Tab-separated table of C-alpha atoms in Angstrom:
chain	number	residue	atom	x	y	z
A	1365	MET	CA	0.380	0.002	-0.045
A	1366	VAL	CA	1.146	3.585	-0.830
A	1367	SER	CA	1.955	5.644	2.311
A	1368	MET	CA	-0.334	8.236	2.977
A	1369	ASN	CA	2.920	10.765	2.824
A	1370	LEU	CA	3.015	9.679	-0.745
A	1371	VAL	CA	-0.577	10.229	-1.452
A	1372	ASP	CA	-0.620	13.409	0.233
A	1373	ALA	CA	2.228	14.890	-1.379
A	1374	TRP	CA	0.271	13.163	-5.111
A	1375	VAL	CA	-2.851	15.361	-3.918
A	1376	GLN	CA	-0.608	18.498	-2.928
A	1377	ASN	CA	0.277	18.449	-6.547
A	1378	LEU	CA	-3.014	17.545	-8.886
A	1379	SER	CA	-4.822	19.257	-6.200
A	1380	ILE	CA	-8.104	20.633	-6.932
A	1381	LEU	CA	-7.689	22.663	-3.973
A	1382	ASN	CA	-4.851	24.359	-5.538
A	1383	GLN	CA	-5.761	25.527	-9.250
A	1384	PRO	CA	-5.916	28.773	-10.540
A	1385	SER	CA	-8.828	30.259	-12.796
A	1386	TYR	CA	-6.980	31.169	-16.682
A	1387	PRO	CA	-7.070	33.652	-18.644
A	1388	SER	CA	-8.596	33.262	-22.533
A	1389	LYS	CA	-9.328	34.554	-25.551
A	1390	SER	CA	-12.035	34.843	-27.756
A	1391	LEU	CA	-12.763	32.016	-30.507
A	1392	VAL	CA	-14.017	34.336	-33.427
A	1393	GLY	CA	-16.997	33.574	-34.647
A	1394	PHE	CA	-18.447	31.298	-32.110
A	1395	GLY	CA	-18.668	33.304	-28.939
A	1396	PHE	CA	-16.392	30.441	-27.182
A	1397	ARG	CA	-13.126	31.299	-25.471
A	1398	SER	CA	-9.896	29.201	-26.536
A	1399	GLU	CA	-10.008	27.237	-23.259
A	1400	PRO	CA	-14.181	27.626	-22.659
A	1401	VAL	CA	-15.066	27.848	-18.776
A	1402	PHE	CA	-16.998	24.366	-19.155
A	1403	LEU	CA	-13.266	22.951	-19.833
A	1404	LYS	CA	-11.440	24.035	-17.031
A	1405	SER	CA	-9.497	21.821	-14.503
A	1406	ARG	CA	-11.685	20.800	-12.015
A	1407	ARG	CA	-11.617	23.210	-8.635
A	1408	PRO	CA	-12.555	22.444	-5.644
A	1409	ILE	CA	-16.238	22.878	-4.194
A	1410	SER	CA	-16.384	26.688	-3.457
A	1411	SER	CA	-17.101	26.540	-0.512
A	1412	SER	CA	-16.649	23.152	0.893
A	1413	ARG	CA	-14.333	24.172	3.915
A	1414	GLY	CA	-16.758	26.396	5.190
A	1415	VAL	CA	-19.607	23.890	4.769
A	1416	VAL	CA	-17.058	21.644	6.733
A	1417	SER	CA	-17.356	24.411	9.088
A	1418	ALA	CA	-20.866	24.699	9.396
A	1419	VAL	CA	-21.571	21.536	9.661
A	1420	LEU	CA	-19.055	21.068	12.957
A	1421	THR	CA	-20.418	23.942	14.647
A	1422	GLY	CA	-23.927	23.194	14.013
A	1423	GLU	CA	-24.901	26.487	11.858
A	1424	LYS	CA	-28.398	25.661	9.743
A	1425	SER	CA	-29.235	27.405	6.445
A	1426	ARG	CA	-32.582	27.447	4.864
A	1427	VAL	CA	-33.818	25.001	2.450
A	1428	SER	CA	-35.715	25.282	-0.906
A	1429	THR	CA	-37.529	23.008	-2.312
A	1430	ALA	CA	-38.949	22.820	-6.473
A	1431	PRO	CA	-42.070	24.255	-7.158
A	1432	PRO	CA	-45.427	22.512	-6.115
A	1433	GLN	CA	-47.026	21.714	-9.853
A	1434	PHE	CA	-44.102	20.615	-10.745
A	1435	ASN	CA	-44.770	16.413	-10.948
A	1436	PHE	CA	-41.111	14.828	-10.238
A	1437	ASN	CA	-42.609	11.127	-10.594
A	1438	ALA	CA	-44.198	12.095	-13.724
A	1439	TYR	CA	-41.070	13.485	-14.792
A	1440	VAL	CA	-38.532	10.570	-13.262
A	1441	ALA	CA	-40.965	8.155	-15.154
A	1442	GLU	CA	-40.593	9.949	-18.893
A	1443	LYS	CA	-36.959	10.470	-19.097
A	1444	ALA	CA	-36.209	7.036	-17.681
A	1445	THR	CA	-38.285	5.690	-20.368
A	1446	HIS	CA	-37.092	7.816	-23.013
A	1447	VAL	CA	-33.691	6.542	-21.743
A	1448	ASN	CA	-34.210	3.262	-21.533
A	1449	LYS	CA	-35.150	2.834	-24.800
A	1450	ALA	CA	-32.669	4.738	-26.498
A	1451	LEU	CA	-29.847	3.000	-24.330
A	1452	ASP	CA	-31.702	-0.160	-25.752
A	1453	GLU	CA	-32.216	0.430	-29.689
A	1454	ALA	CA	-28.041	1.743	-29.529
A	1455	VAL	CA	-26.497	-1.071	-28.065
A	1456	ALA	CA	-28.387	-4.434	-30.442
A	1457	VAL	CA	-27.090	-7.531	-29.858
A	1458	LYS	CA	-24.874	-8.594	-32.941
A	1459	ASN	CA	-22.067	-10.789	-33.415
A	1460	PRO	CA	-20.076	-11.584	-31.600
A	1461	ALA	CA	-23.073	-11.885	-29.013
A	1462	MET	CA	-21.570	-12.740	-26.016
A	1463	ILE	CA	-19.957	-9.460	-25.582
A	1464	HIS	CA	-23.010	-7.279	-26.783
A	1465	GLU	CA	-25.053	-9.320	-24.055
A	1466	ALA	CA	-22.866	-8.635	-21.592
A	1467	MET	CA	-22.889	-5.213	-22.443
A	1468	ARG	CA	-26.737	-5.060	-22.088
A	1469	TYR	CA	-26.907	-7.000	-18.883
A	1470	SER	CA	-25.705	-4.281	-17.201
A	1471	LEU	CA	-26.726	-1.559	-19.680
A	1472	LEU	CA	-30.260	-2.556	-19.295
A	1473	ALA	CA	-30.239	-4.068	-15.380
A	1474	GLY	CA	-32.270	-0.837	-14.408
A	1475	GLY	CA	-30.867	2.103	-12.026
A	1476	LYS	CA	-32.078	5.653	-11.608
A	1477	ARG	CA	-30.866	6.782	-14.928
A	1478	VAL	CA	-30.180	10.064	-12.778
A	1479	ARG	CA	-26.943	11.073	-15.045
A	1480	PRO	CA	-29.124	11.180	-18.181
A	1481	MET	CA	-32.308	12.746	-16.448
A	1482	LEU	CA	-29.646	15.693	-15.282
A	1483	CYS	CA	-28.108	15.836	-18.867
A	1484	PHE	CA	-31.798	16.513	-20.230
A	1485	ALA	CA	-32.534	18.659	-17.032
A	1486	ALA	CA	-29.026	20.705	-18.073
A	1487	CYS	CA	-30.441	21.173	-21.882
A	1488	GLU	CA	-33.825	22.205	-21.552
A	1489	ILE	CA	-33.176	24.777	-18.558
A	1490	VAL	CA	-30.681	26.839	-20.976
A	1491	GLY	CA	-33.470	26.865	-23.201
A	1492	GLY	CA	-32.290	24.032	-25.589
A	1493	ARG	CA	-34.419	20.363	-26.857
A	1494	GLN	CA	-34.014	17.713	-25.139
A	1495	SER	CA	-33.263	15.188	-28.457
A	1496	ALA	CA	-29.868	17.434	-28.487
A	1497	ALA	CA	-29.051	15.807	-25.233
A	1498	VAL	CA	-30.050	12.051	-26.265
A	1499	PRO	CA	-27.105	10.889	-27.219
A	1500	ALA	CA	-25.000	12.754	-24.375
A	1501	ALA	CA	-27.630	11.533	-22.105
A	1502	CYS	CA	-26.522	7.748	-23.035
A	1503	ALA	CA	-23.326	8.075	-23.241
A	1504	VAL	CA	-23.045	9.256	-19.666
A	1505	GLU	CA	-25.203	6.409	-18.988
A	1506	MET	CA	-23.318	4.064	-21.167
A	1507	ILE	CA	-19.763	4.714	-19.067
A	1508	HIS	CA	-21.072	5.152	-15.691
A	1509	THR	CA	-22.398	1.323	-16.451
A	1510	MET	CA	-18.551	0.663	-17.265
A	1511	SER	CA	-17.180	2.123	-14.212
A	1512	LEU	CA	-19.785	-0.056	-12.408
A	1513	ILE	CA	-18.508	-3.390	-14.036
A	1514	HIS	CA	-14.905	-2.503	-13.297
A	1515	ASP	CA	-15.746	-1.497	-9.811
A	1516	ASP	CA	-17.526	-4.804	-9.144
A	1517	LEU	CA	-14.266	-6.825	-9.881
A	1518	PRO	CA	-12.099	-8.696	-7.860
A	1519	CYS	CA	-9.364	-6.825	-8.462
A	1520	MET	CA	-11.026	-3.452	-7.641
A	1521	ASP	CA	-14.399	-3.146	-5.022
A	1522	ASN	CA	-15.054	-7.211	-5.142
A	1523	ASP	CA	-18.432	-7.422	-5.605
A	1524	ASP	CA	-21.309	-10.306	-5.655
A	1525	LEU	CA	-24.717	-7.669	-5.967
A	1526	ARG	CA	-25.368	-4.972	-8.184
A	1527	ARG	CA	-28.491	-3.373	-8.946
A	1528	GLY	CA	-30.049	-6.698	-6.915
A	1529	LYS	CA	-28.976	-8.871	-9.307
A	1530	PRO	CA	-25.325	-10.771	-10.131
A	1531	THR	CA	-22.423	-8.533	-10.762
A	1532	ASN	CA	-21.576	-8.774	-14.588
A	1533	HIS	CA	-18.338	-11.428	-13.706
A	1534	LYS	CA	-20.743	-13.603	-12.177
A	1535	VAL	CA	-22.638	-13.976	-14.793
A	1536	PHE	CA	-20.712	-13.386	-18.074
A	1537	GLY	CA	-16.369	-14.274	-16.508
A	1538	GLU	CA	-13.931	-11.444	-15.423
A	1539	ASP	CA	-12.277	-11.403	-18.750
A	1540	VAL	CA	-15.662	-11.080	-20.421
A	1541	ALA	CA	-16.796	-8.409	-17.687
A	1542	VAL	CA	-13.783	-6.631	-18.694
A	1543	LEU	CA	-13.996	-6.559	-22.131
A	1544	ALA	CA	-17.617	-5.297	-22.061
A	1545	GLY	CA	-17.369	-2.058	-20.162
A	1546	ASP	CA	-13.969	-1.286	-22.282
A	1547	ALA	CA	-16.577	-1.643	-25.551
A	1548	LEU	CA	-19.227	0.246	-23.653
A	1549	LEU	CA	-16.520	3.178	-23.190
A	1550	ALA	CA	-14.969	3.238	-26.556
A	1551	PHE	CA	-18.802	3.045	-27.657
A	1552	ALA	CA	-20.106	5.824	-25.412
A	1553	PHE	CA	-17.959	8.270	-27.327
A	1554	GLU	CA	-18.576	7.313	-31.309
A	1555	PHE	CA	-22.453	7.158	-30.194
A	1556	MET	CA	-22.108	10.441	-28.981
A	1557	ALA	CA	-19.905	11.803	-31.446
A	1558	THR	CA	-22.356	10.547	-34.868
A	1559	ALA	CA	-25.813	10.824	-33.194
A	1560	THR	CA	-26.066	13.568	-32.418
A	1561	GLU	CA	-28.148	16.190	-34.511
A	1562	GLY	CA	-28.748	19.702	-34.667
A	1563	VAL	CA	-25.903	21.206	-32.207
A	1564	ALA	CA	-23.253	23.475	-33.896
A	1565	ALA	CA	-19.940	21.141	-34.157
A	1566	GLU	CA	-17.734	23.007	-32.119
A	1567	ARG	CA	-20.189	22.355	-29.316
A	1568	ILE	CA	-20.418	18.727	-30.078
A	1569	LEU	CA	-16.074	19.056	-29.760
A	1570	ALA	CA	-16.444	20.838	-26.301
A	1571	ALA	CA	-19.016	18.296	-24.740
A	1572	VAL	CA	-16.742	14.913	-26.275
A	1573	GLY	CA	-13.383	16.495	-24.332
A	1574	GLU	CA	-15.545	17.777	-21.229
A	1575	LEU	CA	-16.424	13.609	-20.863
A	1576	ALA	CA	-13.175	12.888	-21.987
A	1577	LYS	CA	-11.721	14.917	-18.796
A	1578	ALA	CA	-14.464	13.955	-16.759
A	1579	ILE	CA	-13.522	9.914	-16.416
A	1580	GLY	CA	-9.425	10.030	-16.868
A	1581	THR	CA	-6.600	11.184	-14.605
A	1582	GLU	CA	-8.459	14.476	-14.109
A	1583	GLY	CA	-11.589	12.362	-13.104
A	1584	LEU	CA	-12.740	8.901	-12.187
A	1585	VAL	CA	-9.526	7.555	-12.482
A	1586	ALA	CA	-8.017	9.893	-10.397
A	1587	GLY	CA	-10.193	9.298	-7.656
A	1588	GLN	CA	-10.307	6.052	-8.094
A	1589	VAL	CA	-6.775	5.228	-7.601
A	1590	VAL	CA	-6.437	7.513	-4.752
A	1591	ASP	CA	-9.442	5.934	-2.873
A	1592	LEU	CA	-7.568	2.368	-3.585
A	1593	ASN	CA	-4.898	3.605	-2.068
A	1594	CYS	CA	-6.366	5.259	1.256
A	1595	THR	CA	-8.242	2.283	2.000
A	1596	GLY	CA	-7.573	0.527	5.251
A	1597	ASP	CA	-5.406	3.734	5.648
A	1598	ALA	CA	-6.642	5.279	9.375
A	1599	ASN	CA	-5.097	9.020	8.291
A	1600	VAL	CA	-7.448	9.921	5.372
A	1601	GLY	CA	-8.759	13.761	6.436
A	1602	LEU	CA	-11.352	15.445	4.588
A	1603	ASP	CA	-9.620	17.175	1.961
A	1604	THR	CA	-8.419	13.704	0.704
A	1605	LEU	CA	-12.290	11.977	0.948
A	1606	GLU	CA	-13.492	15.127	-1.096
A	1607	PHE	CA	-10.542	14.863	-3.461
A	1608	ILE	CA	-11.759	11.202	-4.021
A	1609	HIS	CA	-14.930	11.749	-4.376
A	1610	ILE	CA	-15.578	14.956	-6.689
A	1611	HIS	CA	-12.856	12.858	-9.069
A	1612	LYS	CA	-14.708	9.063	-8.614
A	1613	THR	CA	-18.299	10.237	-8.242
A	1614	ALA	CA	-18.936	13.903	-8.808
A	1615	ALA	CA	-17.081	14.138	-12.140
A	1616	LEU	CA	-19.400	12.243	-14.298
A	1617	LEU	CA	-22.570	13.517	-12.388
A	1618	GLU	CA	-20.887	16.870	-13.067
A	1619	ALA	CA	-20.227	16.096	-17.012
A	1620	SER	CA	-24.008	15.088	-17.338
A	1621	VAL	CA	-24.949	18.568	-16.231
A	1622	VAL	CA	-22.453	20.620	-18.356
A	1623	LEU	CA	-22.695	18.351	-21.871
A	1624	GLY	CA	-26.423	18.799	-21.597
A	1625	ALA	CA	-25.630	23.191	-21.299
A	1626	ILE	CA	-23.309	22.897	-24.340
A	1627	LEU	CA	-24.998	21.008	-26.237
A	1628	GLY	CA	-28.669	23.188	-25.465
A	1629	GLY	CA	-26.624	26.196	-26.012
A	1630	GLY	CA	-25.626	27.569	-22.805
A	1631	SER	CA	-23.514	30.140	-22.435
A	1632	ASN	CA	-20.116	30.731	-20.342
A	1633	GLU	CA	-22.019	31.881	-17.355
A	1634	GLN	CA	-24.671	29.366	-17.744
A	1635	VAL	CA	-22.493	26.299	-18.270
A	1636	GLU	CA	-20.355	27.722	-14.866
A	1637	LYS	CA	-23.212	28.067	-12.600
A	1638	LEU	CA	-24.491	24.696	-13.536
A	1639	ARG	CA	-21.252	23.327	-13.195
A	1640	ILE	CA	-20.234	24.367	-9.336
A	1641	PHE	CA	-24.481	22.975	-9.103
A	1642	ALA	CA	-23.779	19.342	-10.449
A	1643	ARG	CA	-19.962	19.471	-8.070
A	1644	LYS	CA	-21.971	19.998	-5.224
A	1645	ILE	CA	-24.392	17.441	-6.047
A	1646	GLY	CA	-22.017	14.830	-6.843
A	1647	LEU	CA	-20.331	15.320	-3.502
A	1648	LEU	CA	-23.756	15.242	-2.081
A	1649	PHE	CA	-24.539	11.796	-3.689
A	1650	GLN	CA	-21.541	10.238	-2.314
A	1651	VAL	CA	-22.509	11.564	1.460
A	1652	VAL	CA	-25.686	9.907	0.878
A	1653	ASP	CA	-23.874	6.921	-0.390
A	1654	ASP	CA	-21.801	6.487	2.827
A	1655	ILE	CA	-24.630	7.183	4.921
A	1656	LEU	CA	-26.858	4.453	3.211
A	1657	ASP	CA	-24.321	1.740	3.284
A	1658	VAL	CA	-24.344	2.310	7.309
A	1659	THR	CA	-28.595	2.681	7.528
A	1660	LYS	CA	-30.153	0.213	4.713
A	1661	SER	CA	-29.670	-3.588	4.305
A	1662	SER	CA	-28.717	-4.831	1.039
A	1663	GLU	CA	-32.094	-6.001	0.023
A	1664	GLU	CA	-33.236	-2.361	0.260
A	1665	LEU	CA	-30.494	-1.143	-1.406
A	1666	GLY	CA	-29.586	-3.713	-4.350
A	1667	LYS	CA	-26.271	-3.773	-3.211
A	1668	THR	CA	-23.910	-5.057	-0.481
A	1669	ALA	CA	-24.724	-2.952	2.239
A	1670	GLY	CA	-21.873	-2.253	5.321
A	1671	LYS	CA	-18.825	-3.164	2.518
A	1672	ASP	CA	-17.049	0.100	3.489
A	1673	LEU	CA	-16.641	-0.837	7.097
A	1674	VAL	CA	-15.524	-3.984	6.236
A	1675	VAL	CA	-12.775	-2.819	4.676
A	1676	ASP	CA	-12.344	0.177	6.632
A	1677	LYS	CA	-13.014	2.261	4.118
A	1678	THR	CA	-12.976	6.147	5.279
A	1679	THR	CA	-16.619	7.274	4.614
A	1680	TYR	CA	-18.073	11.110	5.221
A	1681	PRO	CA	-20.263	9.127	8.615
A	1682	LYS	CA	-17.085	7.243	9.651
A	1683	LEU	CA	-15.372	10.804	9.775
A	1684	LEU	CA	-18.057	13.690	10.616
A	1685	GLY	CA	-20.477	11.193	12.315
A	1686	LEU	CA	-23.612	9.878	11.299
A	1687	GLU	CA	-25.242	12.968	12.690
A	1688	LYS	CA	-22.858	15.611	10.996
A	1689	ALA	CA	-22.857	13.581	7.315
A	1690	VAL	CA	-26.798	14.261	7.589
A	1691	ASP	CA	-26.010	17.715	8.195
A	1692	PHE	CA	-23.379	18.370	5.512
A	1693	ALA	CA	-25.484	16.486	3.244
A	1694	GLU	CA	-28.635	18.966	3.599
A	1695	ARG	CA	-26.196	22.123	3.339
A	1696	LEU	CA	-24.509	20.205	0.358
A	1697	ASN	CA	-28.214	20.400	-1.143
A	1698	GLU	CA	-29.286	23.720	-0.352
A	1699	GLU	CA	-26.088	25.654	-1.717
A	1700	ALA	CA	-26.286	23.202	-5.185
A	1701	LYS	CA	-29.847	24.584	-5.754
A	1702	ALA	CA	-28.701	28.466	-4.572
A	1703	GLN	CA	-26.784	28.430	-7.972
A	1704	LEU	CA	-30.214	27.792	-9.883
A	1705	ALA	CA	-31.800	31.269	-8.525
A	1706	GLU	CA	-30.870	33.070	-11.735
A	1707	PHE	CA	-32.168	30.501	-14.352
A	1708	ASP	CA	-36.072	30.377	-15.130
A	1709	GLN	CA	-37.237	28.435	-12.270
A	1710	SER	CA	-40.305	26.735	-14.228
A	1711	LYS	CA	-37.006	25.317	-16.361
A	1712	ALA	CA	-35.203	24.815	-13.100
A	1713	ALA	CA	-37.866	22.708	-11.367
A	1714	PRO	CA	-36.470	19.349	-12.582
A	1715	LEU	CA	-32.472	20.046	-11.448
A	1716	VAL	CA	-33.827	21.392	-7.733
A	1717	ALA	CA	-36.353	18.160	-7.510
A	1718	LEU	CA	-33.305	15.698	-8.543
A	1719	ALA	CA	-31.053	17.627	-6.243
A	1720	ASP	CA	-33.707	16.736	-3.347
A	1721	TYR	CA	-34.434	13.144	-4.589
A	1722	ILE	CA	-30.190	12.801	-4.566
A	1723	ALA	CA	-30.591	14.143	-1.132
A	1724	HIS	CA	-33.619	12.170	0.340
A	1725	ARG	CA	-32.881	8.866	-1.711
A	1726	GLN	CA	-33.675	5.902	0.235
A	1727	ASN	CA	-31.372	3.376	-2.686
C-alpha cells in the first residue's frame, strides 16, 4: 500500500484545491473562448471547507424546494422510459453475441438514470431541446455502467451484487466483464459523436472533450486510484476524501450536467453555474451513499451493504459521525440549489427536484 505521505504529496500536486482560473481569449465566430469555462480543470467545491465548518458548529441554512406544481414522479418516469428505449436501441445484440449480451446485461439492468435526467434537465434549463442531449445522456449512462462493471471486479471492490442482480463478472466471467466495460466506454464516445443532431460541431467537440476529461486522470480514474490507495488507512482526512469523491463520483455527474448545458446552447456563464451546482450534488450523492451504506440493508440498497466498514474505507459518517454527515448532505443540497436562482424557475424545477431526490433517496 502506498503511504499517506506519498498520496498526500501527489494529491497536493494535482489538487483541485490549488488550481487557478485561467484567462482566455475569444474564439472568433462562435462565442466560446480558446479555453472555454466548461473545459477548465476541476476546482474544489467553492465553499466545501466552510460547509464542513458549518456542519461541525451546527450552523443551519434555509432549504429551497421545487415548485409544488412540478410532478417529479411523472418527470422521472418519462425521462427514464425515454433513455431506456434509446439505450436498448443503441446497443443491439450482434456478432459476437456474448460481448453485446454482457454490455446489455449491465446497461439495461435498471438503475435510477440520474445522470441522463441531469443531462436532459440541464439542456432544457438553458433553452435547448431534449433531442440534442439524448446521445450524450446515453453516453454518460454507458460510461457509468462501465465504471460499475469494473468497480465490482475482484481486483477492485470485489462485489457480487449490483442493482439487485449478480454482478457482470459473476455471470459472464472476469475476462468478458472487463471487455464489456471497455466496449461500453469506446461506444459511448462513438455514439455521442455520430448520433448528436442539430448541434454545432464546435459544441459537440467541446462536449466530447468534457466527457473524456471527466473520466480520465483528472476525473474518475484519479478518484479511483486515490480511493484504492487510501482504503484501510486510518489517517485519511476530509481534504483527501473530498478529492476522491469529487473525482470518482462527482466528475461524471458534473459532466452529465455540463454536457446538457453545452449541447443545449448555454452560455459560458450558465454552464459555470450549472457546473458548480453539479459538483455539489455530485459530492452530495456520495455523502448520501456513505450514509445509506451504514443505515440500509443489502435488500433495500440492491447492492452489498456495510462493505465500507468491512474493508475499513474512509467515509463521511466515519469522519464526521452519522448525524453531522446528514447535516453536511443537507447543506450541500441547499448550496447546490442556490446556483439555480437566476434561471427561469419553471425550467429549473427538474434540477431542484433531482437535487432533493439525491439528498433524500433511500437506495
